[in-house]
PDB file of C-alpha atoms in Angstrom:
ATOM      1  CA  ARG A  14     122.339 120.843 147.779  1.00  0.00           C
ATOM      2  CA  ALA A  15     119.604 122.540 145.753  1.00  0.00           C
ATOM      3  CA  ARG A  16     122.172 123.920 143.302  1.00  0.00           C
ATOM      4  CA  ARG A  17     123.672 120.454 142.806  1.00  0.00           C
ATOM      5  CA  ALA A  18     120.184 119.005 142.253  1.00  0.00           C
ATOM      6  CA  ARG A  19     119.465 121.565 139.548  1.00  0.00           C
ATOM      7  CA  ALA A  20     122.826 120.858 137.911  1.00  0.00           C
ATOM      8  CA  TRP A  21     122.071 117.150 137.637  1.00  0.00           C
ATOM      9  CA  GLY A  22     118.415 117.536 136.634  1.00  0.00           C
ATOM     10  CA  VAL A  23     116.502 115.833 139.451  1.00  0.00           C
ATOM     11  CA  LEU A  24     113.010 116.209 140.867  1.00  0.00           C
ATOM     12  CA  LEU A  25     112.941 118.488 143.905  1.00  0.00           C
ATOM     13  CA  ARG A  26     110.332 118.263 146.674  1.00  0.00           C
ATOM     14  CA  GLY A  27     110.020 121.177 149.070  1.00  0.00           C
ATOM     15  CA  ASP A  28     108.165 121.342 152.370  1.00  0.00           C
ATOM     16  CA  SER A  29     105.652 123.924 151.220  1.00  0.00           C
ATOM     17  CA  ARG A  30     105.394 123.435 147.452  1.00  0.00           C
ATOM     18  CA  ALA A  31     104.674 120.723 144.919  1.00  0.00           C
ATOM     19  CA  PRO A  32     107.541 118.796 143.310  1.00  0.00           C
ATOM     20  CA  HIS A  33     109.103 120.610 140.379  1.00  0.00           C
ATOM     21  CA  PHE A  34     111.594 119.585 137.732  1.00  0.00           C
ATOM     22  CA  GLN A  35     114.631 121.617 136.749  1.00  0.00           C
ATOM     23  CA  PRO A  36     116.448 120.115 133.724  1.00  0.00           C
ATOM     24  CA  ALA A  37     120.206 119.964 133.960  1.00  0.00           C
ATOM     25  CA  ALA A  38     122.142 122.580 132.034  1.00  0.00           C
ATOM     26  CA  LEU A  39     123.380 121.547 128.610  1.00  0.00           C
ATOM     27  CA  ILE A  40     127.037 120.548 128.469  1.00  0.00           C
ATOM     28  CA  GLU A  41     128.422 122.779 125.749  1.00  0.00           C
ATOM     29  CA  ASP A  42     131.887 121.246 125.320  1.00  0.00           C
ATOM     30  CA  LEU A  43     131.421 117.499 124.979  1.00  0.00           C
ATOM     31  CA  ASP A  44     135.197 117.003 124.872  1.00  0.00           C
ATOM     32  CA  ASP A  45     135.143 117.583 128.641  1.00  0.00           C
ATOM     33  CA  LEU A  46     133.297 114.284 129.077  1.00  0.00           C
ATOM     34  CA  PRO A  47     135.361 111.150 129.783  1.00  0.00           C
ATOM     35  CA  CYS A  48     135.288 108.223 127.392  1.00  0.00           C
ATOM     36  CA  PRO A  49     132.707 105.600 128.385  1.00  0.00           C
ATOM     37  CA  ASP A  50     133.743 102.476 130.246  1.00  0.00           C
ATOM     38  CA  ARG A  51     131.925  99.749 128.329  1.00  0.00           C
ATOM     39  CA  GLY A  52     132.944  97.132 130.847  1.00  0.00           C
ATOM     40  CA  ILE A  53     130.451  98.616 133.313  1.00  0.00           C
ATOM     41  CA  PHE A  54     127.603  97.753 130.958  1.00  0.00           C
ATOM     42  CA  GLY A  55     128.771  94.231 130.161  1.00  0.00           C
ATOM     43  CA  ALA A  56     130.167  94.705 126.670  1.00  0.00           C
ATOM     44  CA  SER A  57     130.747  91.286 125.158  1.00  0.00           C
ATOM     45  CA  PRO A  58     134.411  90.323 124.786  1.00  0.00           C
ATOM     46  CA  ASP A  59     133.387  88.527 121.581  1.00  0.00           C
ATOM     47  CA  SER A  60     131.917  91.605 119.901  1.00  0.00           C
ATOM     48  CA  SER A  61     133.733  92.897 116.841  1.00  0.00           C
ATOM     49  CA  GLU A  62     131.511  95.976 116.288  1.00  0.00           C
ATOM     50  CA  PHE A  63     130.867  98.713 118.844  1.00  0.00           C
ATOM     51  CA  GLU A  64     128.590 101.750 118.917  1.00  0.00           C
ATOM     52  CA  VAL A  65     130.073 105.217 119.325  1.00  0.00           C
ATOM     53  CA  VAL A  66     128.124 108.456 119.855  1.00  0.00           C
ATOM     54  CA  VAL A  67     129.731 111.638 118.547  1.00  0.00           C
ATOM     55  CA  GLY A  68     127.211 114.240 119.714  1.00  0.00           C
ATOM     56  CA  ARG A  69     123.992 115.205 121.438  1.00  0.00           C
ATOM     57  CA  GLY A  70     120.857 116.729 120.009  1.00  0.00           C
ATOM     58  CA  CYS A  71     119.512 116.753 116.454  1.00  0.00           C
ATOM     59  CA  PRO A  72     118.375 119.662 114.245  1.00  0.00           C
ATOM     60  CA  MET A  73     115.564 117.624 112.687  1.00  0.00           C
ATOM     61  CA  ARG A  74     112.003 117.839 114.036  1.00  0.00           C
ATOM     62  CA  CYS A  75     110.605 114.388 113.174  1.00  0.00           C
ATOM     63  CA  ALA A  76     107.252 113.842 114.878  1.00  0.00           C
ATOM     64  CA  TYR A  77     108.024 110.279 115.976  1.00  0.00           C
ATOM     65  CA  CYS A  78     111.340 111.087 117.706  1.00  0.00           C
ATOM     66  CA  VAL A  79     111.942 111.969 121.374  1.00  0.00           C
ATOM     67  CA  ASN A  80     114.453 114.621 120.316  1.00  0.00           C
ATOM     68  CA  ASP A  81     111.746 117.219 119.681  1.00  0.00           C
ATOM     69  CA  PRO A  82     110.101 117.106 123.160  1.00  0.00           C
ATOM     70  CA  MET A  83     113.583 117.098 124.724  1.00  0.00           C
ATOM     71  CA  ARG A  84     114.380 120.304 122.874  1.00  0.00           C
ATOM     72  CA  THR A  85     111.294 122.045 124.300  1.00  0.00           C
ATOM     73  CA  MET A  86     112.589 121.413 127.830  1.00  0.00           C
ATOM     74  CA  TYR A  87     115.291 123.988 127.123  1.00  0.00           C
ATOM     75  CA  ASP A  88     113.177 126.686 125.438  1.00  0.00           C
ATOM     76  CA  GLU A  89     114.720 126.237 121.994  1.00  0.00           C
ATOM     77  CA  PRO A  90     118.419 126.693 122.929  1.00  0.00           C
ATOM     78  CA  PRO A  91     120.720 127.716 120.041  1.00  0.00           C
ATOM     79  CA  GLY A  92     123.369 125.226 121.176  1.00  0.00           C
ATOM     80  CA  PHE A  93     121.116 122.190 121.482  1.00  0.00           C
ATOM     81  CA  VAL A  94     123.025 120.269 118.774  1.00  0.00           C
ATOM     82  CA  ARG A  95     126.605 119.593 119.922  1.00  0.00           C
ATOM     83  CA  ARG A  96     129.381 117.366 118.630  1.00  0.00           C
ATOM     84  CA  ARG A  97     132.650 116.141 120.032  1.00  0.00           C
ATOM     85  CA  SER A  98     135.775 117.016 118.119  1.00  0.00           C
ATOM     86  CA  PRO A  99     136.972 114.331 115.667  1.00  0.00           C
ATOM     87  CA  HIS A 100     140.164 113.884 117.717  1.00  0.00           C
ATOM     88  CA  HIS A 101     138.125 113.231 120.875  1.00  0.00           C
ATOM     89  CA  VAL A 102     136.049 110.637 118.994  1.00  0.00           C
ATOM     90  CA  CYS A 103     139.237 108.924 117.804  1.00  0.00           C
ATOM     91  CA  ASP A 104     140.629 108.975 121.355  1.00  0.00           C
ATOM     92  CA  GLU A 105     137.615 106.927 122.442  1.00  0.00           C
ATOM     93  CA  ILE A 106     138.092 104.487 119.560  1.00  0.00           C
ATOM     94  CA  ASP A 107     141.786 104.120 120.461  1.00  0.00           C
ATOM     95  CA  ASP A 108     140.799 103.226 124.044  1.00  0.00           C
ATOM     96  CA  LEU A 109     138.121 100.905 122.694  1.00  0.00           C
ATOM     97  CA  CYS A 110     140.577  99.007 120.502  1.00  0.00           C
ATOM     98  CA  LEU A 111     143.004  98.638 123.406  1.00  0.00           C
ATOM     99  CA  ALA A 112     140.287  97.224 125.664  1.00  0.00           C
ATOM    100  CA  TYR A 113     138.755  95.072 122.905  1.00  0.00           C
ATOM    101  CA  PRO A 114     141.506  94.102 120.416  1.00  0.00           C
ATOM    102  CA  GLN A 115     138.988  92.135 118.354  1.00  0.00           C
ATOM    103  CA  THR A 116     137.268  95.380 117.260  1.00  0.00           C
ATOM    104  CA  GLU A 117     136.807  95.342 113.495  1.00  0.00           C
ATOM    105  CA  ARG A 118     134.252  98.079 112.812  1.00  0.00           C
ATOM    106  CA  ILE A 119     132.365 101.001 114.367  1.00  0.00           C
ATOM    107  CA  HIS A 120     128.728 102.033 114.227  1.00  0.00           C
ATOM    108  CA  PHE A 121     128.058 105.746 114.775  1.00  0.00           C
ATOM    109  CA  SER A 122     124.509 105.797 116.121  1.00  0.00           C
ATOM    110  CA  ASP A 123     123.837 109.578 115.931  1.00  0.00           C
ATOM    111  CA  HIS A 124     120.984 110.510 113.609  1.00  0.00           C
ATOM    112  CA  ALA A 125     122.719 113.859 113.099  1.00  0.00           C
ATOM    113  CA  PHE A 126     126.081 112.272 112.253  1.00  0.00           C
ATOM    114  CA  ALA A 127     126.281 113.444 108.625  1.00  0.00           C
ATOM    115  CA  LEU A 128     124.291 116.682 108.893  1.00  0.00           C
ATOM    116  CA  ASP A 129     127.179 119.090 109.611  1.00  0.00           C
ATOM    117  CA  HIS A 130     129.311 119.249 106.444  1.00  0.00           C
ATOM    118  CA  GLU A 131     132.126 121.247 108.033  1.00  0.00           C
ATOM    119  CA  TRP A 132     132.441 118.850 110.985  1.00  0.00           C
ATOM    120  CA  LEU A 133     132.208 115.834 108.677  1.00  0.00           C
ATOM    121  CA  ALA A 134     135.026 117.150 106.473  1.00  0.00           C
ATOM    122  CA  GLU A 135     137.322 117.454 109.486  1.00  0.00           C
ATOM    123  CA  PHE A 136     136.205 114.066 110.776  1.00  0.00           C
ATOM    124  CA  ALA A 137     136.907 112.354 107.436  1.00  0.00           C
ATOM    125  CA  ALA A 138     140.505 113.598 107.413  1.00  0.00           C
ATOM    126  CA  VAL A 139     141.197 112.770 111.069  1.00  0.00           C
ATOM    127  CA  TYR A 140     139.425 109.402 111.158  1.00  0.00           C
ATOM    128  CA  ALA A 141     141.017 108.073 107.975  1.00  0.00           C
ATOM    129  CA  ASN A 142     144.502 108.860 109.335  1.00  0.00           C
ATOM    130  CA  ARG A 143     144.031 107.860 112.972  1.00  0.00           C
ATOM    131  CA  CYS A 144     141.566 104.967 112.903  1.00  0.00           C
ATOM    132  CA  GLY A 145     140.706 103.691 109.460  1.00  0.00           C
ATOM    133  CA  LEU A 146     138.200 101.096 110.700  1.00  0.00           C
ATOM    134  CA  PRO A 147     135.209 100.588 108.409  1.00  0.00           C
ATOM    135  CA  PHE A 148     132.074 102.088 109.908  1.00  0.00           C
ATOM    136  CA  SER A 149     128.346 102.459 109.473  1.00  0.00           C
ATOM    137  CA  CYS A 150     126.289 105.545 110.255  1.00  0.00           C
ATOM    138  CA  HIS A 151     122.854 107.115 109.903  1.00  0.00           C
ATOM    139  CA  VAL A 152     122.085 109.178 106.787  1.00  0.00           C
ATOM    140  CA  ARG A 153     119.142 111.507 106.253  1.00  0.00           C
ATOM    141  CA  ALA A 154     117.646 111.103 102.783  1.00  0.00           C
ATOM    142  CA  ASN A 155     116.658 114.788 102.618  1.00  0.00           C
ATOM    143  CA  SER A 156     120.169 116.074 103.341  1.00  0.00           C
ATOM    144  CA  LEU A 157     122.616 113.824 101.476  1.00  0.00           C
ATOM    145  CA  ASP A 158     124.376 115.420  98.525  1.00  0.00           C
ATOM    146  CA  GLU A 159     127.426 114.537  96.453  1.00  0.00           C
ATOM    147  CA  GLY A 160     129.807 116.350  98.795  1.00  0.00           C
ATOM    148  CA  THR A 161     128.526 114.531 101.884  1.00  0.00           C
ATOM    149  CA  ALA A 162     128.560 111.176 100.084  1.00  0.00           C
ATOM    150  CA  ASN A 163     132.172 111.787  99.011  1.00  0.00           C
ATOM    151  CA  LEU A 164     133.205 112.584 102.599  1.00  0.00           C
ATOM    152  CA  LEU A 165     131.540 109.453 103.956  1.00  0.00           C
ATOM    153  CA  HIS A 166     133.330 107.352 101.359  1.00  0.00           C
ATOM    154  CA  ALA A 167     136.678 109.018 102.045  1.00  0.00           C
ATOM    155  CA  ALA A 168     136.319 108.448 105.791  1.00  0.00           C
ATOM    156  CA  GLY A 169     135.661 104.723 105.373  1.00  0.00           C
ATOM    157  CA  CYS A 170     131.880 104.391 105.586  1.00  0.00           C
ATOM    158  CA  ASP A 171     130.777 101.110 104.015  1.00  0.00           C
ATOM    159  CA  LEU A 172     127.165 100.953 105.257  1.00  0.00           C
ATOM    160  CA  ALA A 173     124.587 103.742 105.562  1.00  0.00           C
ATOM    161  CA  GLU A 174     121.386 103.420 107.587  1.00  0.00           C
ATOM    162  CA  ILE A 175     118.413 105.294 106.084  1.00  0.00           C
ATOM    163  CA  GLU A 176     115.003 105.617 107.750  1.00  0.00           C
ATOM    164  CA  LEU A 177     112.448 105.453 104.948  1.00  0.00           C
ATOM    165  CA  ILE A 178     109.577 104.922 107.434  1.00  0.00           C
ATOM    166  CA  SER A 179     106.774 104.591 104.881  1.00  0.00           C
ATOM    167  CA  GLY A 180     106.086 104.444 101.191  1.00  0.00           C
ATOM    168  CA  SER A 181     103.198 106.837 101.807  1.00  0.00           C
ATOM    169  CA  ASN A 182     104.135 110.488 101.320  1.00  0.00           C
ATOM    170  CA  PHE A 183     101.253 111.462 103.611  1.00  0.00           C
ATOM    171  CA  ILE A 184     102.494 109.347 106.526  1.00  0.00           C
ATOM    172  CA  ARG A 185     106.136 110.196 105.985  1.00  0.00           C
ATOM    173  CA  ASN A 186     105.702 113.952 105.679  1.00  0.00           C
ATOM    174  CA  GLU A 187     102.327 114.974 107.083  1.00  0.00           C
ATOM    175  CA  ILE A 188     102.221 112.620 110.081  1.00  0.00           C
ATOM    176  CA  PHE A 189     105.927 112.203 110.856  1.00  0.00           C
ATOM    177  CA  ASP A 190     107.200 115.603 109.557  1.00  0.00           C
ATOM    178  CA  MET A 191     110.209 114.043 107.809  1.00  0.00           C
ATOM    179  CA  ASP A 192     110.200 116.529 104.913  1.00  0.00           C
ATOM    180  CA  THR A 193     111.537 113.835 102.590  1.00  0.00           C
ATOM    181  CA  SER A 194     110.349 113.247  99.031  1.00  0.00           C
ATOM    182  CA  ALA A 195     110.506 110.026  97.040  1.00  0.00           C
ATOM    183  CA  ARG A 196     112.919 111.734  94.645  1.00  0.00           C
ATOM    184  CA  GLN A 197     115.292 112.545  97.507  1.00  0.00           C
ATOM    185  CA  ILE A 198     115.154 108.932  98.668  1.00  0.00           C
ATOM    186  CA  ASP A 199     115.960 107.632  95.177  1.00  0.00           C
ATOM    187  CA  ARG A 200     118.843 110.097  94.868  1.00  0.00           C
ATOM    188  CA  THR A 201     120.259 109.068  98.244  1.00  0.00           C
ATOM    189  CA  PHE A 202     120.424 105.416  97.247  1.00  0.00           C
ATOM    190  CA  GLU A 203     121.973 106.349  93.911  1.00  0.00           C
ATOM    191  CA  LEU A 204     124.705 108.482  95.531  1.00  0.00           C
ATOM    192  CA  LEU A 205     125.584 105.790  98.054  1.00  0.00           C
ATOM    193  CA  ARG A 206     125.671 102.956  95.540  1.00  0.00           C
ATOM    194  CA  ASP A 207     127.859 104.941  93.146  1.00  0.00           C
ATOM    195  CA  ARG A 208     130.477 105.066  95.930  1.00  0.00           C
ATOM    196  CA  GLY A 209     130.223 101.434  96.942  1.00  0.00           C
ATOM    197  CA  ILE A 210     128.425 102.194 100.221  1.00  0.00           C
ATOM    198  CA  ARG A 211     125.871  99.539 101.116  1.00  0.00           C
ATOM    199  CA  THR A 212     122.411 100.583 102.287  1.00  0.00           C
ATOM    200  CA  HIS A 213     120.339  99.565 105.307  1.00  0.00           C
ATOM    201  CA  ALA A 214     116.701 100.657 104.898  1.00  0.00           C
ATOM    202  CA  ILE A 215     114.373 100.953 107.904  1.00  0.00           C
ATOM    203  CA  SER A 216     110.590 101.078 107.546  1.00  0.00           C
ATOM    204  CA  TYR A 217     107.739 101.125 110.063  1.00  0.00           C
ATOM    205  CA  ALA A 218     104.652  98.946 110.146  1.00  0.00           C
ATOM    206  CA  GLY A 219     101.477 100.254 111.761  1.00  0.00           C
ATOM    207  CA  ALA A 220     102.179 103.986 111.691  1.00  0.00           C
ATOM    208  CA  PRO A 221      99.229 106.325 112.392  1.00  0.00           C
ATOM    209  CA  TYR A 222      96.709 106.319 109.519  1.00  0.00           C
ATOM    210  CA  SER A 223      98.289 103.197 108.004  1.00  0.00           C
ATOM    211  CA  THR A 224      96.186 100.883 105.883  1.00  0.00           C
ATOM    212  CA  GLU A 225      96.992  97.733 103.980  1.00  0.00           C
ATOM    213  CA  ILE A 226      97.365  99.974 100.919  1.00  0.00           C
ATOM    214  CA  THR A 227     100.033 102.184 102.530  1.00  0.00           C
ATOM    215  CA  GLU A 228     101.857  99.103 103.822  1.00  0.00           C
ATOM    216  CA  ALA A 229     101.859  97.716 100.278  1.00  0.00           C
ATOM    217  CA  ASP A 230     103.293 101.053  99.093  1.00  0.00           C
ATOM    218  CA  THR A 231     106.119 100.620 101.610  1.00  0.00           C
ATOM    219  CA  VAL A 232     106.872  97.182 100.209  1.00  0.00           C
ATOM    220  CA  LYS A 233     106.852  98.528  96.631  1.00  0.00           C
ATOM    221  CA  MET A 234     109.210 101.381  97.518  1.00  0.00           C
ATOM    222  CA  ASN A 235     111.698  99.072  99.202  1.00  0.00           C
ATOM    223  CA  ARG A 236     111.565  96.544  96.384  1.00  0.00           C
ATOM    224  CA  ARG A 237     112.331  99.329  93.921  1.00  0.00           C
ATOM    225  CA  LEU A 238     115.241 100.606  96.013  1.00  0.00           C
ATOM    226  CA  ALA A 239     116.572  97.080  96.711  1.00  0.00           C
ATOM    227  CA  PRO A 240     118.552  97.923  99.885  1.00  0.00           C
ATOM    228  CA  ASP A 241     121.380  95.617 100.899  1.00  0.00           C
ATOM    229  CA  LEU A 242     119.772  95.246 104.327  1.00  0.00           C
ATOM    230  CA  PHE A 243     116.117  95.745 105.189  1.00  0.00           C
ATOM    231  CA  GLU A 244     114.548  96.163 108.612  1.00  0.00           C
ATOM    232  CA  VAL A 245     110.916  96.622 109.572  1.00  0.00           C
ATOM    233  CA  ARG A 246     109.893  97.942 112.979  1.00  0.00           C
ATOM    234  CA  VAL A 247     106.421  98.024 114.467  1.00  0.00           C
ATOM    235  CA  TYR A 248     105.702 101.672 115.229  1.00  0.00           C
ATOM    236  CA  TYR A 249     105.583 102.587 118.913  1.00  0.00           C
ATOM    237  CA  PRO A 250     104.356 106.085 119.947  1.00  0.00           C
ATOM    238  CA  PHE A 251     106.964 107.512 122.308  1.00  0.00           C
ATOM    239  CA  PRO A 252     105.363 109.737 124.991  1.00  0.00           C
ATOM    240  CA  ASN A 253     105.112 113.487 124.362  1.00  0.00           C
ATOM    241  CA  THR A 254     105.984 113.206 120.676  1.00  0.00           C
ATOM    242  CA  LYS A 255     103.721 114.865 118.117  1.00  0.00           C
ATOM    243  CA  ALA A 256     102.812 111.545 116.485  1.00  0.00           C
ATOM    244  CA  SER A 257     101.925 110.099 119.878  1.00  0.00           C
ATOM    245  CA  GLY A 258      99.568 113.041 120.418  1.00  0.00           C
ATOM    246  CA  ILE A 259      97.823 112.199 117.138  1.00  0.00           C
ATOM    247  CA  THR A 260      97.200 108.611 118.228  1.00  0.00           C
ATOM    248  CA  ARG A 261      95.842 109.786 121.575  1.00  0.00           C
ATOM    249  CA  GLU A 262      93.531 112.396 120.008  1.00  0.00           C
ATOM    250  CA  MET A 263      92.140 109.794 117.596  1.00  0.00           C
ATOM    251  CA  GLY A 264      91.526 107.339 120.441  1.00  0.00           C
ATOM    252  CA  TRP A 265      93.840 104.723 118.951  1.00  0.00           C
ATOM    253  CA  LEU A 266      96.252 104.449 121.879  1.00  0.00           C
ATOM    254  CA  SER A 267      95.496 101.292 123.862  1.00  0.00           C
ATOM    255  CA  ASN A 268      96.493 100.462 127.424  1.00  0.00           C
ATOM    256  CA  ARG A 269      98.669  97.488 126.429  1.00  0.00           C
ATOM    257  CA  GLY A 270     101.723  99.458 127.528  1.00  0.00           C
ATOM    258  CA  GLU A 271     105.480  99.298 127.115  1.00  0.00           C
ATOM    259  CA  ALA A 272     105.592  95.510 126.809  1.00  0.00           C
ATOM    260  CA  CYS A 273     104.493  95.978 123.202  1.00  0.00           C
ATOM    261  CA  TYR A 274     107.681  97.920 122.458  1.00  0.00           C
ATOM    262  CA  ALA A 275     109.876  95.135 123.825  1.00  0.00           C
ATOM    263  CA  GLU A 276     107.886  92.461 121.994  1.00  0.00           C
ATOM    264  CA  ASP A 277     107.644  94.414 118.698  1.00  0.00           C
ATOM    265  CA  ARG A 278     103.848  94.459 118.811  1.00  0.00           C
ATOM    266  CA  SER A 279     101.562  97.384 118.089  1.00  0.00           C
ATOM    267  CA  VAL A 280     100.070  99.365 120.946  1.00  0.00           C
ATOM    268  CA  LEU A 281      97.562 101.028 118.585  1.00  0.00           C
ATOM    269  CA  ASP A 282      93.963 100.030 117.880  1.00  0.00           C
ATOM    270  CA  MET A 283      93.197 101.608 114.505  1.00  0.00           C
ATOM    271  CA  PRO A 284      89.992 100.635 112.715  1.00  0.00           C
ATOM    272  CA  THR A 285      91.807 100.628 109.376  1.00  0.00           C
ATOM    273  CA  LEU A 286      94.588  98.350 110.645  1.00  0.00           C
ATOM    274  CA  PRO A 287      94.036  96.312 113.827  1.00  0.00           C
ATOM    275  CA  ALA A 288      97.050  95.316 115.910  1.00  0.00           C
ATOM    276  CA  ARG A 289      96.873  91.663 114.857  1.00  0.00           C
ATOM    277  CA  VAL A 290      96.960  92.710 111.187  1.00  0.00           C
ATOM    278  CA  ILE A 291      99.923  95.018 111.817  1.00  0.00           C
ATOM    279  CA  LEU A 292     101.841  92.119 113.352  1.00  0.00           C
ATOM    280  CA  ARG A 293     101.028  89.891 110.381  1.00  0.00           C
ATOM    281  CA  LEU A 294     102.040  92.557 107.853  1.00  0.00           C
ATOM    282  CA  ALA A 295     105.283  93.286 109.703  1.00  0.00           C
ATOM    283  CA  ARG A 296     106.235  89.614 109.619  1.00  0.00           C
ATOM    284  CA  ARG A 297     105.456  89.375 105.912  1.00  0.00           C
ATOM    285  CA  MET A 298     107.122  92.626 104.913  1.00  0.00           C
ATOM    286  CA  THR A 299     110.718  91.420 105.198  1.00  0.00           C
ATOM    287  CA  HIS A 300     109.996  88.417 102.987  1.00  0.00           C
ATOM    288  CA  GLU A 301     108.085  90.507 100.453  1.00  0.00           C
ATOM    289  CA  VAL A 302     110.920  93.030 100.190  1.00  0.00           C
ATOM    290  CA  THR A 303     113.868  90.644 100.123  1.00  0.00           C
ATOM    291  CA  ALA A 304     112.416  87.653  98.236  1.00  0.00           C
ATOM    292  CA  PRO A 305     113.127  87.467  94.495  1.00  0.00           C
ATOM    293  CA  PRO A 306     110.171  88.490  92.295  1.00  0.00           C
ATOM    294  CA  PRO A 307     107.911  85.614  91.232  1.00  0.00           C
ATOM    295  CA  PRO A 308     108.190  84.381  87.643  1.00  0.00           C
ATOM    296  CA  ALA A 309     105.768  85.872  85.134  1.00  0.00           C
ATOM    297  CA  TRP A 310     103.993  82.548  84.568  1.00  0.00           C
ATOM    298  CA  LEU A 311     103.028  82.383  88.240  1.00  0.00           C
ATOM    299  CA  GLY A 312     101.095  85.626  87.973  1.00  0.00           C
ATOM    300  CA  ALA A 313      99.196  84.309  84.960  1.00  0.00           C
ATOM    301  CA  PHE A 314      98.489  81.065  86.807  1.00  0.00           C
ATOM    302  CA  GLY A 315      97.074  83.025  89.738  1.00  0.00           C
ATOM    303  CA  ARG A 316      94.568  84.749  87.449  1.00  0.00           C
ATOM    304  CA  LEU A 317      92.861  81.483  86.533  1.00  0.00           C
ATOM    305  CA  PRO A 318      89.144  81.649  87.473  1.00  0.00           C
ATOM    306  CA  ILE A 319      87.943  79.052  89.939  1.00  0.00           C
ATOM    307  CA  LEU A 320      84.566  80.526  90.935  1.00  0.00           C
ATOM    308  CA  PRO A 321      82.467  83.397  89.609  1.00  0.00           C
ATOM    309  CA  GLY A 322      84.436  86.525  90.467  1.00  0.00           C
ATOM    310  CA  ARG A 323      87.220  84.544  92.207  1.00  0.00           C
ATOM    311  CA  THR A 324      90.676  83.574  90.975  1.00  0.00           C
ATOM    312  CA  LEU A 325      93.249  81.121  92.205  1.00  0.00           C
ATOM    313  CA  ALA A 326      95.259  83.989  93.705  1.00  0.00           C
ATOM    314  CA  ASP A 327      92.315  84.818  95.968  1.00  0.00           C
ATOM    315  CA  LEU A 328      92.982  81.607  97.869  1.00  0.00           C
TER     316      LEU A 328
END
């Protein structure tokens, strides 16, 4: 019984010792896993797009992601990042299309989907021949090159999801450890657009050390990039992540709890950006990014003085 408990990763309580946790062993060959039965989880019969996961683990060490603390549970294993074979992925999609004939597209939700060039090359050849459904996937702006962009296009990718997080280099790289420059972001959008792949940009509102200035920088960056789809998320510090530790050390982490995550409200109390301001900025950000730029005459009109030191725009 104890061996089975360790294999499944459960909490053990002995008669003479405190409870201890033994994580389950990593499954090295993911092709041994059966395809998921989506009917168990109430998949809608009206859905035309379904999520598929091709692997487990991620080589990136982003400070806001739960992947990094999960990796430390296994003492830095060399085989932490694993992928199913392209044929096994297509087997699942075949079963999916049989169960849900209305399936029109696939979303691969792995953040590490396009990080292994050798695997992606094999996937592109197999998927294009066996499935051919248009799909969307996650792309890392610091790892996309011409070869990877060509493979995504050849496989049938028509939408790429890119986490930009913040227009502030300090927040993006020093706080969240994304190791992504503005030049790499610009190049990623250029490579995708040249191949007719639409872009879905994701930014965060209320990240640690955010101010109204850094939030404005995020708006400016997204307006310059002009993604086909834009999404803003209110930052939530997942437990045991490096970024969460920063918020706790600075005394910004409130006791409002997990309800904030479900309601897309900030759980942080930062003096530079209170929670109510974060919510207001998040609601405005989508409009500011996606709305057409105002005409030039409107800016001049806003500069009209109405009081000493005040203009019409100040209202």
